[in-house]
């Protein structure tokens, strides 16, 4: 087992992953759409919210335990669904799912995963969540739902913000594919990633496990990219949500809600939770950060007297970020890149490390703010005005105007 004692923050894991993972897969993770402004703001906006330091408060017996969609969690952080995860590290979804279940947080499996629903179910003990992309091929989609049920998945995450795809320049320039095409550029880059190559040689899982062999016309890999581009359903609507909810019959989470109008629709749909998310800055470039969007969503859902939980993702790189999201009304959070950097750096151990880092930061920061139970944290831990100032969309320093 690698010694990870010197790894103390998510940024350490990012740096190691950057070194170890082939360029096209690292770039796929570490990028946002178009100008990447929303991607950057997701992180920088967290930094602009200031915390109130309290002293001489009894900080003994702290607890971060709570629930997300009725499931007990060791801290209010779940692993977000991410595509191509088995390309960051061989069998990556299985490693991440195992790290999550040992730590006591939920794991979400993407439709676009490398390991299939069945693969992950066979190699883990606890139920996980399945994330559904709604496809035009209804038979395939309904079959995916049945497969998730058969695998005992305990919630279905319906991703609502990817009916069309935000352009990420690097993916096009790198010719992103799973597995990578044997071009000279790729081969030269792979030669510098010996551990990744060795691990990949040890697994058969090199392409999209939920799709290849299950969807019409996708028997080989060459037809997959065109199939994906053609298959995401731009006609998805709230009526489909009701239909999918009936088909699934279990807990449902709607991911990608940013505006109060949509939040009200999500609450009325009877979802168990909604995730305030801009897909980690990978879809609508120019959208606000998720943290800037959450308070209006919380207010709108409260006015509906709905018990749909509100969660947040996009930009979480520390326990401080989690605490800020919780203080603004999130019942839980999800992390994408923070766990992917851990996975690319050290596989299952790296994901565990990422979770430990966030847990420790969250625990200590909560104590500094004078709380011992995560369930009692409210916006009274924030410096008054620092969030409102961020939400107003103004830069921190107004430019000086002469004349
Ligand atoms: C994603 N995300 C995502 N979401 C989803 O519903 N299905 C998917 O297949 C993917 N794939 C994916 C790949 C990669 C590489 C990333 C980084 C993200 C979005 C993901 O679930 C989550 O919303 C964001 O990752 C949250 O932002 P942070 O934590 O990465 O900043």
Short mmCIF file of C-alpha atoms and ligand atoms in Angstrom, two decimals:
data_model
loop_
_atom_site.label_atom_id
_atom_site.label_comp_id
_atom_site.label_asym_id
_atom_site.label_seq_id
_atom_site.Cartn_x
_atom_site.Cartn_y
_atom_site.Cartn_z
CA UNK A 1 0.00 0.00 0.00
CA UNK A 2 1.38 3.43 -0.94
CA UNK A 3 2.29 5.80 1.89
CA UNK A 4 -0.07 8.73 1.55
CA UNK A 5 0.92 10.53 4.77
CA UNK A 6 2.38 13.55 2.95
CA UNK A 7 -0.84 14.08 1.02
CA UNK A 8 -2.71 16.69 3.02
CA UNK A 9 -5.05 18.47 0.59
CA UNK A 10 -7.03 17.75 -2.58
CA UNK A 11 -4.57 19.85 -4.58
CA UNK A 12 -1.82 17.28 -3.74
CA UNK A 13 -3.98 14.54 -5.26
CA UNK A 14 -4.67 16.67 -8.34
CA UNK A 15 -0.96 17.15 -8.95
CA UNK A 16 -0.21 13.44 -8.66
CA UNK A 17 -3.14 12.53 -10.92
CA UNK A 18 -1.91 15.01 -13.52
CA UNK A 19 1.40 13.17 -13.58
CA UNK A 20 0.02 9.63 -13.65
CA UNK A 21 -3.08 9.76 -15.87
CA UNK A 22 -2.85 9.94 -19.69
CA UNK A 23 -3.31 13.49 -20.90
CA UNK A 24 -6.67 13.04 -22.62
CA UNK A 25 -8.32 11.58 -19.51
CA UNK A 26 -6.75 14.07 -17.13
CA UNK A 27 -7.89 16.93 -19.41
CA UNK A 28 -11.38 15.44 -19.60
CA UNK A 29 -11.62 15.80 -15.82
CA UNK A 30 -9.82 19.09 -15.33
CA UNK A 31 -11.79 21.22 -17.76
CA UNK A 32 -14.99 23.17 -18.12
CA UNK A 33 -16.98 24.25 -21.16
CA UNK A 34 -15.95 27.08 -23.50
CA UNK A 35 -14.18 29.90 -21.58
CA UNK A 36 -14.31 27.86 -18.33
CA UNK A 37 -15.56 30.91 -16.43
CA UNK A 38 -18.29 28.99 -14.62
CA UNK A 39 -15.83 26.18 -13.91
CA UNK A 40 -13.42 28.65 -12.25
CA UNK A 41 -16.16 30.56 -10.43
CA UNK A 42 -17.44 27.35 -8.84
CA UNK A 43 -14.23 27.26 -6.82
CA UNK A 44 -13.41 30.94 -6.37
CA UNK A 45 -16.92 31.84 -5.18
CA UNK A 46 -16.54 29.47 -2.23
CA UNK A 47 -13.41 31.39 -1.19
CA UNK A 48 -15.30 34.67 -1.14
CA UNK A 49 -17.70 33.51 1.58
CA UNK A 50 -16.26 34.29 5.01
CA UNK A 51 -16.73 32.27 8.19
CA UNK A 52 -17.30 33.54 11.73
CA UNK A 53 -14.71 32.24 14.16
CA UNK A 54 -16.14 31.43 17.58
CA UNK A 55 -14.04 30.73 20.68
CA UNK A 56 -14.38 29.05 24.07
CA UNK A 57 -17.29 26.92 22.92
CA UNK A 58 -17.21 23.29 24.10
CA UNK A 59 -16.04 21.41 21.00
CA UNK A 60 -16.11 17.90 22.40
CA UNK A 61 -18.14 15.03 20.93
CA UNK A 62 -18.43 16.34 17.40
CA UNK A 63 -20.49 14.50 14.77
CA UNK A 64 -20.77 14.88 11.01
CA UNK A 65 -23.26 12.02 10.68
CA UNK A 66 -26.54 12.83 8.98
CA UNK A 67 -28.82 11.46 6.25
CA UNK A 68 -29.10 12.02 2.52
CA UNK A 69 -32.40 10.91 0.94
CA UNK A 70 -33.04 8.89 4.07
CA UNK A 71 -29.70 7.02 3.97
CA UNK A 72 -27.30 7.31 6.88
CA UNK A 73 -24.04 8.99 5.86
CA UNK A 74 -20.81 9.42 7.81
CA UNK A 75 -20.64 12.99 6.48
CA UNK A 76 -22.92 14.90 4.09
CA UNK A 77 -20.82 14.14 1.02
CA UNK A 78 -21.62 11.66 -1.78
CA UNK A 79 -19.50 10.62 -4.74
CA UNK A 80 -21.00 12.26 -7.84
CA UNK A 81 -21.63 10.27 -11.02
CA UNK A 82 -18.83 10.75 -13.54
CA UNK A 83 -18.29 9.25 -16.99
CA UNK A 84 -15.04 7.54 -18.12
CA UNK A 85 -14.07 6.94 -14.45
CA UNK A 86 -12.55 3.58 -15.29
CA UNK A 87 -10.11 5.46 -17.51
CA UNK A 88 -8.64 7.44 -14.60
CA UNK A 89 -7.59 4.14 -13.04
CA UNK A 90 -8.32 0.59 -14.23
CA UNK A 91 -11.73 -0.55 -12.89
CA UNK A 92 -12.03 2.94 -11.38
CA UNK A 93 -15.75 2.77 -10.59
CA UNK A 94 -15.28 -0.38 -8.52
CA UNK A 95 -12.35 1.17 -6.60
CA UNK A 96 -14.26 4.39 -5.92
CA UNK A 97 -17.41 2.50 -4.88
CA UNK A 98 -15.41 0.36 -2.45
CA UNK A 99 -13.71 3.40 -0.93
CA UNK A 100 -17.10 5.09 -0.51
CA UNK A 101 -18.80 2.11 1.10
CA UNK A 102 -15.94 1.61 3.56
CA UNK A 103 -16.05 5.29 4.46
CA UNK A 104 -19.83 5.33 4.85
CA UNK A 105 -20.79 7.72 2.05
CA UNK A 106 -22.93 7.03 -1.04
CA UNK A 107 -21.42 6.21 -4.43
CA UNK A 108 -23.16 7.15 -7.69
CA UNK A 109 -22.52 5.25 -10.92
CA UNK A 110 -22.84 7.13 -14.21
CA UNK A 111 -24.64 5.78 -17.28
CA UNK A 112 -21.35 6.55 -19.07
CA UNK A 113 -19.21 4.47 -16.71
CA UNK A 114 -16.58 1.99 -17.85
CA UNK A 115 -17.54 -0.69 -15.29
CA UNK A 116 -21.14 -1.77 -15.78
CA UNK A 117 -23.94 -1.65 -13.19
CA UNK A 118 -23.56 -5.43 -12.77
CA UNK A 119 -19.74 -5.19 -12.42
CA UNK A 120 -20.03 -2.68 -9.58
CA UNK A 121 -22.84 -4.60 -7.85
CA UNK A 122 -20.83 -7.83 -7.95
CA UNK A 123 -17.74 -6.17 -6.49
CA UNK A 124 -19.33 -4.18 -3.68
CA UNK A 125 -21.53 -4.99 -0.71
CA UNK A 126 -23.76 -1.98 -0.15
CA UNK A 127 -26.35 -0.61 -2.59
CA UNK A 128 -25.17 2.34 -4.68
CA UNK A 129 -27.02 5.01 -6.67
CA UNK A 130 -27.43 4.88 -10.43
CA UNK A 131 -27.37 8.02 -12.59
CA UNK A 132 -29.54 7.97 -15.68
CA UNK A 133 -29.03 9.91 -18.89
CA UNK A 134 -32.29 9.94 -20.75
CA UNK A 135 -31.80 8.43 -24.20
CA UNK A 136 -33.93 8.54 -27.32
CA UNK A 137 -33.75 4.73 -27.48
CA UNK A 138 -36.55 4.20 -24.95
CA UNK A 139 -36.15 0.44 -24.91
CA UNK A 140 -32.48 0.79 -23.96
CA UNK A 141 -33.29 3.37 -21.30
CA UNK A 142 -36.05 1.28 -19.77
CA UNK A 143 -33.71 -1.67 -19.75
CA UNK A 144 -31.09 0.42 -17.92
CA UNK A 145 -33.69 1.20 -15.24
CA UNK A 146 -34.51 -2.50 -14.92
CA UNK A 147 -30.82 -3.36 -14.65
CA UNK A 148 -30.34 -0.76 -11.89
CA UNK A 149 -33.32 -2.25 -10.01
CA UNK A 150 -32.00 -5.78 -10.43
CA UNK A 151 -28.62 -4.61 -9.07
CA UNK A 152 -30.41 -3.29 -5.97
CA UNK A 153 -29.49 0.37 -6.57
CA UNK A 154 -31.08 2.44 -3.80
CA UNK A 155 -31.74 5.68 -5.71
CA UNK A 156 -31.96 6.88 -9.30
CA UNK A 157 -30.28 10.17 -10.16
CA UNK A 158 -31.86 11.81 -13.16
CA UNK A 159 -29.44 14.23 -14.76
CA UNK A 160 -31.48 17.08 -16.18
CA UNK A 161 -28.78 19.38 -17.56
CA UNK A 162 -27.28 17.31 -20.37
CA UNK A 163 -29.84 17.09 -23.11
CA UNK A 164 -27.27 18.83 -25.28
CA UNK A 165 -23.54 18.82 -24.64
CA UNK A 166 -21.45 21.86 -23.60
CA UNK A 167 -18.30 22.01 -25.71
CA UNK A 168 -15.02 21.30 -23.98
CA UNK A 169 -12.22 22.34 -26.31
CA UNK A 170 -9.61 19.95 -24.93
CA UNK A 171 -11.74 16.84 -25.49
CA UNK A 172 -12.12 17.67 -29.16
CA UNK A 173 -8.44 18.54 -29.59
CA UNK A 174 -7.34 15.39 -27.73
CA UNK A 175 -9.73 13.13 -29.66
CA UNK A 176 -11.11 11.74 -26.39
CA UNK A 177 -12.16 8.09 -26.68
CA UNK A 178 -12.29 4.94 -24.54
CA UNK A 179 -9.99 3.19 -25.11
CA UNK A 180 -7.60 5.81 -26.56
CA UNK A 181 -6.90 5.50 -30.30
CA UNK A 182 -3.37 4.26 -31.13
CA UNK A 183 -2.11 7.56 -32.59
CA UNK A 184 1.58 8.54 -32.27
CA UNK A 185 0.65 11.36 -29.88
CA UNK A 186 -1.30 8.97 -27.64
CA UNK A 187 1.34 6.25 -27.72
CA UNK A 188 4.10 8.71 -26.78
CA UNK A 189 1.99 10.00 -23.91
CA UNK A 190 1.08 6.48 -22.70
CA UNK A 191 4.78 5.59 -22.59
CA UNK A 192 5.17 8.13 -19.79
CA UNK A 193 2.36 6.48 -17.72
CA UNK A 194 3.70 2.97 -16.96
CA UNK A 195 1.57 2.27 -13.87
CA UNK A 196 -1.63 3.27 -15.67
CA UNK A 197 -0.72 1.03 -18.63
CA UNK A 198 0.13 -1.95 -16.42
CA UNK A 199 -3.15 -1.62 -14.52
CA UNK A 200 -5.12 -1.32 -17.76
CA UNK A 201 -3.49 -4.46 -19.14
CA UNK A 202 -4.85 -6.28 -16.10
CA UNK A 203 -8.52 -5.52 -16.81
CA UNK A 204 -10.96 -6.24 -19.62
CA UNK A 205 -13.00 -3.12 -18.88
CA UNK A 206 -11.91 -0.60 -21.52
CA UNK A 207 -15.14 0.87 -22.81
CA UNK A 208 -18.64 1.87 -21.71
CA UNK A 209 -19.86 -1.18 -19.80
CA UNK A 210 -23.51 -0.12 -19.58
CA UNK A 211 -23.79 0.46 -23.29
CA UNK A 212 -21.57 -1.72 -25.43
CA UNK A 213 -23.43 -4.94 -26.15
CA UNK A 214 -26.66 -3.60 -24.60
CA UNK A 215 -27.75 -0.83 -27.00
CA UNK A 216 -28.87 -1.32 -30.56
CA UNK A 217 -26.06 -0.90 -33.07
CA UNK A 218 -23.32 -0.68 -30.45
CA UNK A 219 -21.51 -3.94 -30.76
CA UNK A 220 -18.15 -2.42 -31.51
CA UNK A 221 -16.36 0.64 -30.19
CA UNK A 222 -16.06 2.64 -33.39
CA UNK A 223 -19.80 3.37 -33.54
CA UNK A 224 -20.03 4.48 -29.91
CA UNK A 225 -19.20 8.19 -30.22
CA UNK A 226 -21.75 8.77 -32.95
CA UNK A 227 -24.28 6.71 -30.98
CA UNK A 228 -23.77 8.92 -27.90
CA UNK A 229 -24.08 12.16 -29.89
CA UNK A 230 -27.29 10.93 -31.50
CA UNK A 231 -28.78 9.31 -28.43
CA UNK A 232 -29.03 11.94 -25.68
CA UNK A 233 -32.64 13.06 -25.77
CA UNK A 234 -33.07 16.82 -26.34
CA UNK A 235 -36.83 16.38 -25.97
CA UNK A 236 -36.66 15.49 -22.25
CA UNK A 237 -39.37 17.26 -20.23
CA UNK A 238 -41.09 17.19 -16.82
CA UNK A 239 -43.63 14.68 -18.25
CA UNK A 240 -40.75 12.27 -18.84
CA UNK A 241 -39.62 12.78 -15.25
CA UNK A 242 -43.03 11.57 -14.02
CA UNK A 243 -42.88 8.57 -16.36
CA UNK A 244 -39.36 7.64 -15.26
CA UNK A 245 -40.32 8.05 -11.62
CA UNK A 246 -43.18 5.57 -12.11
CA UNK A 247 -41.00 3.12 -13.98
CA UNK A 248 -38.32 3.27 -11.31
CA UNK A 249 -40.67 3.20 -8.34
CA UNK A 250 -37.97 4.12 -5.81
CA UNK A 251 -36.09 7.18 -4.59
CA UNK A 252 -35.33 9.75 -7.25
CA UNK A 253 -32.86 12.64 -7.30
CA UNK A 254 -32.97 15.38 -9.94
CA UNK A 255 -29.52 16.73 -10.71
CA UNK A 256 -28.71 20.00 -12.43
CA UNK A 257 -31.28 22.45 -11.00
CA UNK A 258 -30.02 26.06 -10.86
CA UNK A 259 -33.07 28.35 -10.99
CA UNK A 260 -36.02 28.75 -8.59
CA UNK A 261 -38.65 28.02 -11.30
CA UNK A 262 -37.04 24.68 -12.05
CA UNK A 263 -36.57 23.97 -8.36
CA UNK A 264 -40.31 24.42 -7.81
CA UNK A 265 -41.00 21.97 -10.67
CA UNK A 266 -38.53 19.50 -9.18
CA UNK A 267 -40.18 19.79 -5.77
CA UNK A 268 -43.65 19.33 -7.31
CA UNK A 269 -42.43 16.25 -9.19
CA UNK A 270 -42.09 14.52 -5.83
CA UNK A 271 -38.34 14.00 -6.12
CA UNK A 272 -36.62 12.94 -2.90
CA UNK A 273 -33.77 15.36 -3.55
CA UNK A 274 -32.57 17.86 -6.12
CA UNK A 275 -28.95 18.78 -6.73
CA UNK A 276 -28.09 22.44 -7.29
CA UNK A 277 -25.42 21.84 -9.90
CA UNK A 278 -24.01 23.33 -13.07
CA UNK A 279 -22.38 19.99 -13.87
CA UNK A 280 -19.04 21.20 -12.51
CA UNK A 281 -18.93 24.07 -15.04
CA UNK A 282 -19.04 21.60 -17.94
CA UNK A 283 -22.36 22.63 -19.48
CA UNK A 284 -23.65 26.25 -19.58
CA UNK A 285 -20.57 28.46 -19.44
CA UNK A 286 -21.80 31.81 -18.09
CA UNK A 287 -24.11 30.26 -15.50
CA UNK A 288 -23.45 31.37 -11.90
CA UNK A 289 -21.53 29.12 -9.54
CA UNK A 290 -23.71 26.56 -7.74
CA UNK A 291 -22.96 28.15 -4.38
CA UNK A 292 -24.21 31.52 -5.66
CA UNK A 293 -27.40 29.84 -6.92
CA UNK A 294 -28.34 27.80 -3.86
CA UNK A 295 -30.00 30.32 -1.57
CA UNK A 296 -32.70 31.31 -4.08
CA UNK A 297 -33.42 27.62 -4.69
CA UNK A 298 -33.69 26.97 -0.97
CA UNK A 299 -36.08 29.89 -0.52
CA UNK A 300 -38.28 28.83 -3.45
CA UNK A 301 -38.55 25.24 -2.23
CA UNK A 302 -39.29 26.38 1.31
CA UNK A 303 -42.16 28.52 0.01
CA UNK A 304 -43.65 25.34 -1.51
CA UNK A 305 -43.53 23.61 1.91
CA UNK A 306 -41.86 20.73 0.09
CA UNK A 307 -39.74 18.13 1.84
CA UNK A 308 -37.55 17.54 -1.22
CA UNK A 309 -33.98 17.77 0.02
CA UNK A 310 -31.60 20.23 -1.60
CA UNK A 311 -28.04 19.16 -2.25
CA UNK A 312 -25.19 20.97 -3.96
CA UNK A 313 -22.26 20.07 -6.14
CA UNK A 314 -19.73 21.90 -8.35
CA UNK A 315 -16.49 23.34 -7.03
CA UNK A 316 -16.19 21.46 -3.72
CA UNK A 317 -12.48 20.94 -3.03
CA UNK A 318 -12.45 21.06 0.77
CA UNK A 319 -14.41 20.50 3.95
CA UNK A 320 -14.73 24.27 4.29
CA UNK A 321 -16.65 24.28 0.98
CA UNK A 322 -18.97 21.53 2.26
CA UNK A 323 -19.63 23.49 5.46
CA UNK A 324 -20.50 26.64 3.51
CA UNK A 325 -22.96 24.69 1.32
CA UNK A 326 -24.60 23.13 4.39
CA UNK A 327 -24.85 26.51 6.12
CA UNK A 328 -26.75 27.87 3.12
CA UNK A 329 -29.37 25.14 3.28
CA UNK A 330 -27.88 22.09 1.50
CA UNK A 331 -28.75 18.82 3.25
CA UNK A 332 -25.90 17.13 1.42
CA UNK A 333 -23.21 17.66 -1.19
CA UNK A 334 -21.56 15.71 -3.99
CA UNK A 335 -17.96 15.70 -5.14
CA UNK A 336 -16.71 15.02 -8.67
CA UNK A 337 -13.15 16.13 -9.31
CA UNK A 338 -12.08 15.86 -5.67
CA UNK A 339 -12.58 12.07 -5.76
CA UNK A 340 -11.40 11.71 -9.37
CA UNK A 341 -8.04 13.31 -8.51
CA UNK A 342 -7.72 10.82 -5.65
CA UNK A 343 -8.60 7.94 -7.96
CA UNK A 344 -6.13 9.00 -10.65
CA UNK A 345 -3.40 9.45 -8.03
CA UNK A 346 -3.76 6.22 -6.02
CA UNK A 347 -6.87 4.22 -6.98
CA UNK A 348 -9.06 3.14 -4.04
CA UNK A 349 -6.52 4.45 -1.49
CA UNK A 350 -6.57 7.82 -3.22
CA UNK A 351 -10.37 8.08 -3.07
CA UNK A 352 -10.26 7.14 0.62
CA UNK A 353 -7.61 9.83 1.12
CA UNK A 354 -9.79 12.43 -0.62
CA UNK A 355 -12.70 11.52 1.67
CA UNK A 356 -10.48 11.64 4.76
CA UNK A 357 -9.12 15.05 3.81
CA UNK A 358 -12.60 16.50 3.35
CA UNK A 359 -13.87 14.86 6.56
CA UNK A 360 -11.04 16.29 8.64
CA UNK A 361 -11.37 19.78 7.18
CA UNK A 362 -15.13 19.75 7.67
CA UNK A 363 -14.87 18.52 11.25
CA UNK A 364 -12.26 21.05 12.37
CA UNK A 365 -13.83 23.97 10.51
CA UNK A 366 -17.23 23.22 12.03
CA UNK A 367 -15.57 23.29 15.47
CA UNK A 368 -13.90 26.64 14.76
CA UNK A 369 -17.34 27.97 13.87
CA UNK A 370 -18.68 26.85 17.26
CA UNK A 371 -20.75 23.80 16.28
CA UNK A 372 -20.46 20.16 17.29
CA UNK A 373 -23.26 18.66 15.17
CA UNK A 374 -23.44 19.16 11.41
CA UNK A 375 -27.25 19.05 11.63
CA UNK A 376 -27.33 22.29 13.65
CA UNK A 377 -25.22 24.38 11.24
CA UNK A 378 -27.01 27.38 9.76
CA UNK A 379 -25.99 30.57 8.00
CA UNK A 380 -25.19 32.12 11.37
CA UNK A 381 -21.65 30.76 10.81
CA UNK A 382 -21.17 33.17 7.87
CA UNK A 383 -19.90 36.73 8.08
CA UNK A 384 -23.00 38.76 7.37
CA UNK A 385 -23.00 40.16 3.88
CA UNK A 386 -20.13 38.14 2.46
CA UNK A 387 -22.53 35.76 0.70
CA UNK A 388 -24.93 38.48 -0.38
CA UNK A 389 -21.99 40.41 -1.80
CA UNK A 390 -20.93 37.36 -3.83
CA UNK A 391 -24.47 36.78 -5.05
CA UNK A 392 -24.81 40.33 -6.27
CA UNK A 393 -22.31 39.31 -8.96
CA UNK A 394 -20.05 42.30 -8.44
CA UNK A 395 -16.30 41.90 -8.51
CA UNK A 396 -14.62 42.13 -5.08
CA UNK A 397 -12.96 45.41 -6.00
CA UNK A 398 -14.98 47.85 -8.03
CA UNK A 399 -12.84 49.37 -10.80
CA UNK A 400 -12.00 53.05 -10.14
CA UNK A 401 -13.80 55.26 -12.64
CA UNK A 402 -12.32 58.69 -13.34
CA UNK A 403 -14.37 61.71 -14.32
C1 LIG B 1 -19.11 14.75 -14.58
N1 LIG B 1 -20.44 14.92 -14.24
C2 LIG B 1 -21.37 13.99 -14.64
N2 LIG B 1 -22.65 14.09 -14.21
C3 LIG B 1 -23.57 13.15 -14.55
O1 LIG B 1 -24.72 13.26 -14.13
N3 LIG B 1 -23.20 12.09 -15.33
C4 LIG B 1 -21.95 11.94 -15.82
O2 LIG B 1 -21.64 10.98 -16.51
C5 LIG B 1 -21.00 12.94 -15.49
N4 LIG B 1 -19.71 12.86 -15.95
C6 LIG B 1 -18.74 13.71 -15.45
C7 LIG B 1 -17.40 13.50 -15.78
C8 LIG B 1 -16.43 14.30 -15.21
C9 LIG B 1 -15.00 14.06 -15.54
C10 LIG B 1 -16.78 15.34 -14.32
C11 LIG B 1 -15.74 16.20 -13.68
C12 LIG B 1 -18.10 15.56 -14.02
C13 LIG B 1 -20.83 15.98 -13.30
C14 LIG B 1 -20.67 15.50 -11.86
O3 LIG B 1 -21.65 14.56 -11.52
C15 LIG B 1 -20.77 16.67 -10.87
O4 LIG B 1 -21.94 17.39 -11.13
C16 LIG B 1 -19.56 17.59 -10.95
O5 LIG B 1 -18.38 16.85 -11.09
C17 LIG B 1 -19.47 18.46 -9.72
O6 LIG B 1 -18.43 19.37 -9.83
P1 LIG B 1 -16.96 19.16 -9.22
O7 LIG B 1 -17.10 18.54 -7.86
O8 LIG B 1 -16.26 18.22 -10.18
O9 LIG B 1 -16.39 20.51 -9.24
#
